[in-house]
């Protein structure tokens, strides 16, 4: 149980950017409304510059809160890294998360799936793969000190489950029209 909570904590800088994008997104789409070679939209209207920028900033904001909480509560998960390393690492997780989200949309458009239509597993794991992958690529040492093998395995198991649970709760609370 502790390891699951620890994994969720570690993943917050990957999880939260899309929520900020949903709240603060809109405006100019990243693909500028352009189509790909197949004549379909490159990414679609759901991927905007504002969503990307506020998503990254939101993820970094949450990460800073986490670092502060760890210092105050004397917990050592992210605070094993010094502050500068931590901010760089968390920013990489946040950027990777939104790049993965864009990649997912790119794939969905190629498969002729409309903006907003759910694709199980792709929607839940694209951001995770890119977030972890980018962090591993840019900061392999920090990555290995935070993401142990068990944390990574738990991450891939709990993320689709958490996604389903949070959406289901949002649906029951009347915040969402559909339970996915
Ligand atoms: N959003 C945004 N910019 C981003 C990511 C998300 O503005 N880079 C906003 C959009 O308003 C988007 C909403 O967050 O509609 C939900 O995000 P997501 O589920 O990722 O996009 P979808 O609209 O479902 O589009 P897609 O089918 O391409 O995933
Ligand atoms: Mg969606």
PDB file of N, CA and C in Angstrom, residues 35-83:
ATOM      1  N   UNK A  35      -3.592  19.824 -41.802  1.00  0.00           N
ATOM      2  CA  UNK A  35      -3.773  18.389 -41.990  1.00  0.00           C
ATOM      3  C   UNK A  35      -2.442  17.687 -42.216  1.00  0.00           C
ATOM      4  N   UNK A  36      -2.419  16.380 -41.960  1.00  0.00           N
ATOM      5  CA  UNK A  36      -1.247  15.537 -42.227  1.00  0.00           C
ATOM      6  C   UNK A  36      -1.338  15.045 -43.674  1.00  0.00           C
ATOM      7  N   UNK A  37      -0.386  14.238 -44.096  1.00  0.00           N
ATOM      8  CA  UNK A  37      -0.350  13.722 -45.475  1.00  0.00           C
ATOM      9  C   UNK A  37      -1.612  12.949 -45.842  1.00  0.00           C
ATOM     10  N   UNK A  38      -2.262  12.341 -44.839  1.00  0.00           N
ATOM     11  CA  UNK A  38      -3.469  11.556 -45.102  1.00  0.00           C
ATOM     12  C   UNK A  38      -4.728  12.421 -45.211  1.00  0.00           C
ATOM     13  N   UNK A  39      -4.533  13.754 -45.149  1.00  0.00           N
ATOM     14  CA  UNK A  39      -5.679  14.640 -45.287  1.00  0.00           C
ATOM     15  C   UNK A  39      -6.475  14.825 -44.006  1.00  0.00           C
ATOM     16  N   UNK A  40      -6.066  14.158 -42.941  1.00  0.00           N
ATOM     17  CA  UNK A  40      -6.743  14.334 -41.652  1.00  0.00           C
ATOM     18  C   UNK A  40      -5.897  15.249 -40.775  1.00  0.00           C
ATOM     19  N   UNK A  41      -6.568  15.830 -39.759  1.00  0.00           N
ATOM     20  CA  UNK A  41      -5.849  16.758 -38.887  1.00  0.00           C
ATOM     21  C   UNK A  41      -4.601  16.128 -38.291  1.00  0.00           C
ATOM     22  N   UNK A  42      -3.553  16.939 -38.172  1.00  0.00           N
ATOM     23  CA  UNK A  42      -2.296  16.464 -37.601  1.00  0.00           C
ATOM     24  C   UNK A  42      -2.516  16.037 -36.141  1.00  0.00           C
ATOM     25  N   UNK A  43      -3.099  16.948 -35.332  1.00  0.00           N
ATOM     26  CA  UNK A  43      -3.370  16.632 -33.921  1.00  0.00           C
ATOM     27  C   UNK A  43      -4.824  16.876 -33.534  1.00  0.00           C
ATOM     28  N   UNK A  44      -5.415  17.908 -34.092  1.00  0.00           N
ATOM     29  CA  UNK A  44      -6.799  18.246 -33.763  1.00  0.00           C
ATOM     30  C   UNK A  44      -6.901  19.447 -32.837  1.00  0.00           C
ATOM     31  N   UNK A  45      -8.149  19.947 -32.680  1.00  0.00           N
ATOM     32  CA  UNK A  45      -8.368  21.159 -31.892  1.00  0.00           C
ATOM     33  C   UNK A  45      -8.199  20.954 -30.389  1.00  0.00           C
ATOM     34  N   UNK A  46      -8.068  19.692 -29.957  1.00  0.00           N
ATOM     35  CA  UNK A  46      -7.915  19.416 -28.516  1.00  0.00           C
ATOM     36  C   UNK A  46      -6.507  19.636 -27.991  1.00  0.00           C
ATOM     37  N   UNK A  47      -5.554  19.924 -28.880  1.00  0.00           N
ATOM     38  CA  UNK A  47      -4.174  20.171 -28.439  1.00  0.00           C
ATOM     39  C   UNK A  47      -3.821  21.615 -28.749  1.00  0.00           C
ATOM     40  N   UNK A  48      -3.809  22.464 -27.720  1.00  0.00           N
ATOM     41  CA  UNK A  48      -3.590  23.891 -27.942  1.00  0.00           C
ATOM     42  C   UNK A  48      -2.304  24.366 -27.267  1.00  0.00           C
ATOM     43  N   UNK A  49      -1.793  25.515 -27.767  1.00  0.00           N
ATOM     44  CA  UNK A  49      -0.583  26.103 -27.170  1.00  0.00           C
ATOM     45  C   UNK A  49      -0.838  26.465 -25.708  1.00  0.00           C
ATOM     46  N   UNK A  50      -2.001  27.066 -25.466  1.00  0.00           N
ATOM     47  CA  UNK A  50      -2.313  27.475 -24.088  1.00  0.00           C
ATOM     48  C   UNK A  50      -2.359  26.263 -23.172  1.00  0.00           C
ATOM     49  N   UNK A  51      -2.993  25.182 -23.649  1.00  0.00           N
ATOM     50  CA  UNK A  51      -3.065  23.965 -22.844  1.00  0.00           C
ATOM     51  C   UNK A  51      -1.679  23.421 -22.541  1.00  0.00           C
ATOM     52  N   UNK A  52      -0.812  23.443 -23.545  1.00  0.00           N
ATOM     53  CA  UNK A  52       0.544  22.921 -23.367  1.00  0.00           C
ATOM     54  C   UNK A  52       1.312  23.757 -22.347  1.00  0.00           C
ATOM     55  N   UNK A  53       1.279  25.072 -22.521  1.00  0.00           N
ATOM     56  CA  UNK A  53       2.075  25.962 -21.656  1.00  0.00           C
ATOM     57  C   UNK A  53       1.552  25.920 -20.213  1.00  0.00           C
ATOM     58  N   UNK A  54       0.229  26.071 -20.052  1.00  0.00           N
ATOM     59  CA  UNK A  54      -0.317  26.046 -18.691  1.00  0.00           C
ATOM     60  C   UNK A  54      -0.236  24.652 -18.082  1.00  0.00           C
ATOM     61  N   UNK A  55      -0.271  23.643 -18.937  1.00  0.00           N
ATOM     62  CA  UNK A  55      -0.106  22.273 -18.444  1.00  0.00           C
ATOM     63  C   UNK A  55       1.276  22.069 -17.836  1.00  0.00           C
ATOM     64  N   UNK A  56       2.297  22.522 -18.554  1.00  0.00           N
ATOM     65  CA  UNK A  56       3.668  22.393 -18.047  1.00  0.00           C
ATOM     66  C   UNK A  56       3.819  23.219 -16.764  1.00  0.00           C
ATOM     67  N   UNK A  57       3.353  24.479 -16.812  1.00  0.00           N
ATOM     68  CA  UNK A  57       3.484  25.341 -15.633  1.00  0.00           C
ATOM     69  C   UNK A  57       2.728  24.750 -14.437  1.00  0.00           C
ATOM     70  N   UNK A  58       1.553  24.192 -14.705  1.00  0.00           N
ATOM     71  CA  UNK A  58       0.752  23.583 -13.637  1.00  0.00           C
ATOM     72  C   UNK A  58       1.463  22.401 -13.003  1.00  0.00           C
ATOM     73  N   UNK A  59       2.060  21.566 -13.853  1.00  0.00           N
ATOM     74  CA  UNK A  59       2.795  20.407 -13.348  1.00  0.00           C
ATOM     75  C   UNK A  59       3.978  20.835 -12.482  1.00  0.00           C
ATOM     76  N   UNK A  60       4.669  21.897 -12.918  1.00  0.00           N
ATOM     77  CA  UNK A  60       5.819  22.401 -12.150  1.00  0.00           C
ATOM     78  C   UNK A  60       5.342  23.006 -10.826  1.00  0.00           C
ATOM     79  N   UNK A  61       4.201  23.676 -10.876  1.00  0.00           N
ATOM     80  CA  UNK A  61       3.618  24.244  -9.655  1.00  0.00           C
ATOM     81  C   UNK A  61       3.311  23.143  -8.631  1.00  0.00           C
ATOM     82  N   UNK A  62       2.642  22.092  -9.083  1.00  0.00           N
ATOM     83  CA  UNK A  62       2.326  20.965  -8.202  1.00  0.00           C
ATOM     84  C   UNK A  62       3.610  20.347  -7.641  1.00  0.00           C
ATOM     85  N   UNK A  63       4.617  20.185  -8.513  1.00  0.00           N
ATOM     86  CA  UNK A  63       5.889  19.602  -8.083  1.00  0.00           C
ATOM     87  C   UNK A  63       6.520  20.439  -6.969  1.00  0.00           C
ATOM     88  N   UNK A  64       6.448  21.760  -7.114  1.00  0.00           N
ATOM     89  CA  UNK A  64       7.012  22.631  -6.075  1.00  0.00           C
ATOM     90  C   UNK A  64       6.284  22.466  -4.750  1.00  0.00           C
ATOM     91  N   UNK A  65       4.961  22.330  -4.820  1.00  0.00           N
ATOM     92  CA  UNK A  65       4.191  22.074  -3.602  1.00  0.00           C
ATOM     93  C   UNK A  65       4.660  20.776  -2.958  1.00  0.00           C
ATOM     94  N   UNK A  66       4.883  19.758  -3.787  1.00  0.00           N
ATOM     95  CA  UNK A  66       5.330  18.460  -3.279  1.00  0.00           C
ATOM     96  C   UNK A  66       6.675  18.574  -2.571  1.00  0.00           C
ATOM     97  N   UNK A  67       7.581  19.317  -3.195  1.00  0.00           N
ATOM     98  CA  UNK A  67       8.918  19.462  -2.607  1.00  0.00           C
ATOM     99  C   UNK A  67       8.803  20.138  -1.247  1.00  0.00           C
ATOM    100  N   UNK A  68       7.962  21.172  -1.206  1.00  0.00           N
ATOM    101  CA  UNK A  68       7.736  21.914   0.043  1.00  0.00           C
ATOM    102  C   UNK A  68       7.152  20.993   1.113  1.00  0.00           C
ATOM    103  N   UNK A  69       6.144  20.219   0.729  1.00  0.00           N
ATOM    104  CA  UNK A  69       5.498  19.300   1.671  1.00  0.00           C
ATOM    105  C   UNK A  69       6.517  18.282   2.200  1.00  0.00           C
ATOM    106  N   UNK A  70       7.345  17.773   1.312  1.00  0.00           N
ATOM    107  CA  UNK A  70       8.360  16.797   1.754  1.00  0.00           C
ATOM    108  C   UNK A  70       9.313  17.398   2.773  1.00  0.00           C
ATOM    109  N   UNK A  71       9.714  18.646   2.547  1.00  0.00           N
ATOM    110  CA  UNK A  71      10.637  19.308   3.483  1.00  0.00           C
ATOM    111  C   UNK A  71       9.944  19.499   4.832  1.00  0.00           C
ATOM    112  N   UNK A  72       8.710  20.017   4.791  1.00  0.00           N
ATOM    113  CA  UNK A  72       7.969  20.288   6.024  1.00  0.00           C
ATOM    114  C   UNK A  72       7.694  18.998   6.792  1.00  0.00           C
ATOM    115  N   UNK A  73       7.282  17.951   6.061  1.00  0.00           N
ATOM    116  CA  UNK A  73       6.903  16.691   6.717  1.00  0.00           C
ATOM    117  C   UNK A  73       8.102  15.763   6.914  1.00  0.00           C
ATOM    118  N   UNK A  74       9.256  16.228   6.480  1.00  0.00           N
ATOM    119  CA  UNK A  74      10.481  15.431   6.590  1.00  0.00           C
ATOM    120  C   UNK A  74      10.346  14.047   5.931  1.00  0.00           C
ATOM    121  N   UNK A  75       9.790  14.070   4.714  1.00  0.00           N
ATOM    122  CA  UNK A  75       9.677  12.855   3.912  1.00  0.00           C
ATOM    123  C   UNK A  75      10.731  12.960   2.813  1.00  0.00           C
ATOM    124  N   UNK A  76      11.381  11.850   2.513  1.00  0.00           N
ATOM    125  CA  UNK A  76      12.426  11.934   1.478  1.00  0.00           C
ATOM    126  C   UNK A  76      12.090  11.056   0.280  1.00  0.00           C
ATOM    127  N   UNK A  77      11.353  11.618  -0.662  1.00  0.00           N
ATOM    128  CA  UNK A  77      11.106  10.908  -1.913  1.00  0.00           C
ATOM    129  C   UNK A  77      11.755  11.745  -3.020  1.00  0.00           C
ATOM    130  N   UNK A  78      11.109  12.873  -3.358  1.00  0.00           N
ATOM    131  CA  UNK A  78      11.728  13.765  -4.340  1.00  0.00           C
ATOM    132  C   UNK A  78      12.845  14.599  -3.724  1.00  0.00           C
ATOM    133  N   UNK A  79      12.751  14.844  -2.425  1.00  0.00           N
ATOM    134  CA  UNK A  79      13.757  15.730  -1.808  1.00  0.00           C
ATOM    135  C   UNK A  79      15.109  15.054  -1.588  1.00  0.00           C
ATOM    136  N   UNK A  80      15.277  13.818  -2.105  1.00  0.00           N
ATOM    137  CA  UNK A  80      16.635  13.268  -2.155  1.00  0.00           C
ATOM    138  C   UNK A  80      17.445  14.041  -3.210  1.00  0.00           C
ATOM    139  N   UNK A  81      16.720  14.678  -4.157  1.00  0.00           N
ATOM    140  CA  UNK A  81      17.393  15.512  -5.158  1.00  0.00           C
ATOM    141  C   UNK A  81      17.510  16.927  -4.610  1.00  0.00           C
ATOM    142  N   UNK A  82      18.568  17.655  -5.000  1.00  0.00           N
ATOM    143  CA  UNK A  82      18.608  19.064  -4.595  1.00  0.00           C
ATOM    144  C   UNK A  82      17.550  19.813  -5.407  1.00  0.00           C
ATOM    145  N   UNK A  83      17.182  21.012  -4.953  1.00  0.00           N
ATOM    146  CA  UNK A  83      16.035  21.699  -5.522  1.00  0.00           C
ATOM    147  C   UNK A  83      16.159  21.932  -7.039  1.00  0.00           C
TER     148      UNK A  83
END
